[in-house]
mmCIF file of C-alpha atoms and ligand atoms in Angstrom:
data_model
loop_
_atom_site.group_PDB
_atom_site.id
_atom_site.type_symbol
_atom_site.label_atom_id
_atom_site.label_comp_id
_atom_site.label_asym_id
_atom_site.label_seq_id
_atom_site.Cartn_x
_atom_site.Cartn_y
_atom_site.Cartn_z
ATOM 1 C CA UNK A 1 11.452 -4.741 -99.230
ATOM 2 C CA UNK A 2 9.983 -7.211 -101.555
ATOM 3 C CA UNK A 3 10.604 -5.677 -105.286
ATOM 4 C CA UNK A 4 9.895 -7.428 -108.308
ATOM 5 C CA UNK A 5 13.761 -7.623 -110.052
ATOM 6 C CA UNK A 6 13.773 -9.467 -113.602
ATOM 7 C CA UNK A 7 14.522 -13.642 -114.066
ATOM 8 C CA UNK A 8 13.557 -13.487 -109.901
ATOM 9 C CA UNK A 9 11.909 -11.910 -107.326
ATOM 10 C CA UNK A 10 13.907 -10.972 -104.431
ATOM 11 C CA UNK A 11 11.968 -10.822 -100.800
ATOM 12 C CA UNK A 12 13.489 -9.720 -97.464
ATOM 13 C CA UNK A 13 12.132 -12.287 -95.088
ATOM 14 C CA UNK A 14 9.527 -15.690 -96.284
ATOM 15 C CA UNK A 15 6.377 -13.839 -97.806
ATOM 16 C CA UNK A 16 3.289 -15.075 -97.338
ATOM 17 C CA UNK A 17 1.469 -16.087 -99.905
ATOM 18 C CA UNK A 18 0.027 -13.276 -101.367
ATOM 19 C CA UNK A 19 3.284 -11.187 -101.519
ATOM 20 C CA UNK A 20 4.510 -14.295 -103.706
ATOM 21 C CA UNK A 21 1.256 -14.185 -105.996
ATOM 22 C CA UNK A 22 2.086 -10.128 -106.542
ATOM 23 C CA UNK A 23 5.797 -10.192 -107.135
ATOM 24 C CA UNK A 24 5.784 -13.274 -109.851
ATOM 25 C CA UNK A 25 2.218 -11.931 -111.030
ATOM 26 C CA UNK A 26 4.944 -8.777 -111.991
ATOM 27 C CA UNK A 27 7.376 -10.952 -114.690
ATOM 28 C CA UNK A 28 4.436 -10.575 -116.558
ATOM 29 C CA UNK A 29 3.037 -7.698 -115.601
ATOM 30 C CA UNK A 30 5.746 -4.630 -114.970
ATOM 31 C CA UNK A 31 8.812 -6.839 -115.501
ATOM 32 C CA UNK A 32 7.392 -8.332 -119.889
ATOM 33 C CA UNK A 33 5.427 -6.357 -120.544
ATOM 34 C CA UNK A 34 7.861 -2.753 -119.604
ATOM 35 C CA UNK A 35 5.507 0.733 -119.031
ATOM 36 C CA UNK A 36 6.836 3.151 -121.737
ATOM 37 C CA UNK A 37 6.662 6.344 -118.915
ATOM 38 C CA UNK A 38 5.965 6.051 -114.888
ATOM 39 C CA UNK A 39 2.548 7.343 -115.198
ATOM 40 C CA UNK A 40 1.862 3.799 -116.296
ATOM 41 C CA UNK A 41 2.952 2.467 -113.048
ATOM 42 C CA UNK A 42 -0.328 1.316 -112.795
ATOM 43 C CA UNK A 43 -0.405 -1.431 -115.535
ATOM 44 C CA UNK A 44 2.535 -2.935 -113.089
ATOM 45 C CA UNK A 45 0.959 -2.509 -109.766
ATOM 46 C CA UNK A 46 -2.333 -2.445 -110.597
ATOM 47 C CA UNK A 47 -2.008 -6.223 -112.464
ATOM 48 C CA UNK A 48 -0.323 -7.323 -110.025
ATOM 49 C CA UNK A 49 -3.220 -6.585 -106.906
ATOM 50 C CA UNK A 50 -4.750 -8.001 -109.998
ATOM 51 C CA UNK A 51 -3.489 -11.171 -109.242
ATOM 52 C CA UNK A 52 -3.364 -11.485 -105.588
ATOM 53 C CA UNK A 53 -7.451 -10.924 -105.655
ATOM 54 C CA UNK A 54 -8.008 -13.492 -108.369
ATOM 55 C CA UNK A 55 -5.179 -15.466 -106.392
ATOM 56 C CA UNK A 56 -8.262 -15.077 -103.120
ATOM 57 C CA UNK A 57 -10.675 -15.784 -105.293
ATOM 58 C CA UNK A 58 -9.390 -19.122 -106.806
ATOM 59 C CA UNK A 59 -7.713 -19.934 -103.843
ATOM 60 C CA UNK A 60 -10.729 -20.186 -100.554
ATOM 61 C CA UNK A 61 -10.982 -16.482 -100.318
ATOM 62 C CA UNK A 62 -13.290 -13.511 -100.845
ATOM 63 C CA UNK A 63 -13.844 -12.944 -104.004
ATOM 64 C CA UNK A 64 -12.785 -9.796 -106.737
ATOM 65 C CA UNK A 65 -16.094 -7.932 -106.400
ATOM 66 C CA UNK A 66 -16.239 -8.796 -102.537
ATOM 67 C CA UNK A 67 -12.294 -6.673 -102.478
ATOM 68 C CA UNK A 68 -13.542 -4.154 -104.483
ATOM 69 C CA UNK A 69 -16.537 -3.361 -102.871
ATOM 70 C CA UNK A 70 -14.589 -3.018 -99.226
ATOM 71 C CA UNK A 71 -12.571 -0.584 -101.152
ATOM 72 C CA UNK A 72 -15.321 1.554 -102.282
ATOM 73 C CA UNK A 73 -17.496 1.447 -99.091
ATOM 74 C CA UNK A 74 -14.288 3.036 -97.571
ATOM 75 C CA UNK A 75 -13.659 -0.866 -94.935
ATOM 76 C CA UNK A 76 -10.903 -1.932 -97.137
ATOM 77 C CA UNK A 77 -7.895 -0.884 -94.873
ATOM 78 C CA UNK A 78 -7.821 -0.640 -90.524
ATOM 79 C CA UNK A 79 -7.831 3.449 -90.975
ATOM 80 C CA UNK A 80 -9.399 5.764 -92.275
ATOM 81 C CA UNK A 81 -6.310 7.602 -94.147
ATOM 82 C CA UNK A 82 -5.543 4.796 -95.896
ATOM 83 C CA UNK A 83 -9.468 4.077 -96.976
ATOM 84 C CA UNK A 84 -9.663 7.808 -98.431
ATOM 85 C CA UNK A 85 -6.032 7.457 -99.979
ATOM 86 C CA UNK A 86 -7.173 5.464 -102.226
ATOM 87 C CA UNK A 87 -9.455 8.042 -104.112
ATOM 88 C CA UNK A 88 -6.963 11.214 -103.604
ATOM 89 C CA UNK A 89 -5.272 10.663 -107.538
ATOM 90 C CA UNK A 90 -6.574 8.506 -110.527
ATOM 91 C CA UNK A 91 -3.736 5.274 -111.002
ATOM 92 C CA UNK A 92 -3.374 6.593 -114.564
ATOM 93 C CA UNK A 93 -2.333 9.826 -114.093
ATOM 94 C CA UNK A 94 -0.175 10.037 -111.331
ATOM 95 C CA UNK A 95 0.180 14.235 -109.581
ATOM 96 C CA UNK A 96 4.170 13.958 -109.052
ATOM 97 C CA UNK A 97 7.528 11.066 -109.161
ATOM 98 C CA UNK A 98 7.060 10.401 -105.804
ATOM 99 C CA UNK A 99 4.306 9.016 -105.666
ATOM 100 C CA UNK A 100 3.616 6.411 -108.404
ATOM 101 C CA UNK A 101 3.873 3.761 -105.560
ATOM 102 C CA UNK A 102 0.365 5.330 -103.636
ATOM 103 C CA UNK A 103 -2.665 3.568 -103.033
ATOM 104 C CA UNK A 104 -4.556 4.184 -106.059
ATOM 105 C CA UNK A 105 -1.596 2.933 -108.473
ATOM 106 C CA UNK A 106 -2.675 -0.469 -106.417
ATOM 107 C CA UNK A 107 -5.432 -0.723 -105.417
ATOM 108 C CA UNK A 108 -7.380 1.640 -108.043
ATOM 109 C CA UNK A 109 -5.100 0.332 -110.654
ATOM 110 C CA UNK A 110 -6.737 -2.796 -109.503
ATOM 111 C CA UNK A 111 -10.221 -1.734 -109.230
ATOM 112 C CA UNK A 112 -10.060 -0.589 -113.092
ATOM 113 C CA UNK A 113 -9.471 -4.173 -114.505
ATOM 114 C CA UNK A 114 -12.421 -5.192 -112.084
ATOM 115 C CA UNK A 115 -14.776 -2.411 -114.284
ATOM 116 C CA UNK A 116 -13.355 -4.334 -117.475
ATOM 117 C CA UNK A 117 -14.128 -7.655 -116.001
ATOM 118 C CA UNK A 118 -17.586 -7.318 -114.922
ATOM 119 C CA UNK A 119 -18.091 -5.309 -118.521
ATOM 120 C CA UNK A 120 -16.775 -7.758 -120.562
ATOM 121 C CA UNK A 121 -17.770 -11.266 -118.037
ATOM 122 C CA UNK A 122 -14.890 -13.783 -116.615
ATOM 123 C CA UNK A 123 -14.045 -15.791 -119.779
ATOM 124 C CA UNK A 124 -13.717 -12.292 -122.502
ATOM 125 C CA UNK A 125 -11.043 -10.792 -119.335
ATOM 126 C CA UNK A 126 -9.252 -14.400 -118.547
ATOM 127 C CA UNK A 127 -8.346 -13.947 -122.613
ATOM 128 C CA UNK A 128 -7.208 -10.290 -121.958
ATOM 129 C CA UNK A 129 -4.905 -10.741 -119.377
ATOM 130 C CA UNK A 130 -2.961 -13.317 -121.517
ATOM 131 C CA UNK A 131 -3.581 -11.337 -124.140
ATOM 132 C CA UNK A 132 -2.228 -8.152 -123.284
ATOM 133 C CA UNK A 133 0.710 -10.006 -122.301
ATOM 134 C CA UNK A 134 1.262 -11.945 -124.992
ATOM 135 C CA UNK A 135 0.953 -8.239 -127.296
ATOM 136 C CA UNK A 136 3.124 -6.710 -125.340
ATOM 137 C CA UNK A 137 5.788 -9.372 -124.639
ATOM 138 C CA UNK A 138 9.120 -8.490 -124.043
ATOM 139 C CA UNK A 139 8.520 -4.224 -124.830
ATOM 140 C CA UNK A 140 7.436 -0.986 -123.532
ATOM 141 C CA UNK A 141 3.087 -0.844 -123.240
ATOM 142 C CA UNK A 142 0.612 2.724 -121.790
ATOM 143 C CA UNK A 143 -2.603 3.688 -120.795
ATOM 144 C CA UNK A 144 -3.614 4.705 -124.108
ATOM 145 C CA UNK A 145 -2.705 1.520 -125.448
ATOM 146 C CA UNK A 146 -4.191 -0.806 -122.916
ATOM 147 C CA UNK A 147 -7.802 1.506 -123.310
ATOM 148 C CA UNK A 148 -6.981 0.510 -126.992
ATOM 149 C CA UNK A 149 -6.575 -3.049 -126.555
ATOM 150 C CA UNK A 150 -9.991 -3.698 -124.668
ATOM 151 C CA UNK A 151 -11.958 -1.887 -126.923
ATOM 152 C CA UNK A 152 -10.197 -3.662 -130.100
ATOM 153 C CA UNK A 153 -11.664 -6.472 -127.745
ATOM 154 C CA UNK A 154 -15.218 -6.690 -127.106
ATOM 155 C CA UNK A 155 -15.951 -3.940 -129.242
ATOM 156 C CA UNK A 156 -19.182 -3.936 -128.780
ATOM 157 C CA UNK A 157 -18.309 -3.634 -124.809
ATOM 158 C CA UNK A 158 -18.516 0.539 -123.695
ATOM 159 C CA UNK A 159 -15.921 1.586 -121.568
ATOM 160 C CA UNK A 160 -15.720 5.385 -121.601
ATOM 161 C CA UNK A 161 -17.276 5.539 -118.980
ATOM 162 C CA UNK A 162 -14.351 2.981 -117.251
ATOM 163 C CA UNK A 163 -11.682 5.620 -118.051
ATOM 164 C CA UNK A 164 -13.619 8.739 -117.613
ATOM 165 C CA UNK A 165 -14.298 7.285 -113.807
ATOM 166 C CA UNK A 166 -12.190 4.685 -113.003
ATOM 167 C CA UNK A 167 -9.156 5.684 -114.466
ATOM 168 C CA UNK A 168 -8.620 8.998 -115.111
ATOM 169 C CA UNK A 169 -11.531 11.037 -112.635
ATOM 170 C CA UNK A 170 -10.944 12.401 -109.428
ATOM 171 C CA UNK A 171 -11.859 11.512 -106.502
ATOM 172 C CA UNK A 172 -14.528 8.240 -105.798
ATOM 173 C CA UNK A 173 -16.575 7.515 -108.899
ATOM 174 C CA UNK A 174 -20.367 8.048 -108.156
ATOM 175 C CA UNK A 175 -21.208 4.597 -108.353
ATOM 176 C CA UNK A 176 -19.624 1.201 -107.432
HETATM 177 ZN ZN1 LIG B 201 4.173 -4.625 -107.454
#
């Protein structure tokens, strides 16, 4: 399988563009900024997944909002089981080590980032993504540091509901 090994990703064969974007994004989110514990895995996978959404949005595919909406509506994955798996556990609290690479860590993690983007706007969000990678360059970071970073970067906004429902909440949040 493809993996974001340090210095350069490895692929089992020629990757499609989405996979290429994902693994290259990990050079910042996951490799340079390394999770403090495996519970913080969504800081790798949510970001790398969101990088794919951004790429798609900028290159003639659906917008990140459309991807978010399809996931929330339960029609993104081809089968019902996968759509349901999205809500199995909160992205910042995988229940055990076997599930640090499960659907919520990737896709719901990306949905958390989209909620942050909706709250701060596109320009501030772009600055936030760069700033986070810069601040923790070649270091470790955890979820608490990320939420604090977001809050400090936009002190006039309220992120409490996003953390509570999207990052740490059980099940599917009541509102998209
Ligand atoms: Zn990944």
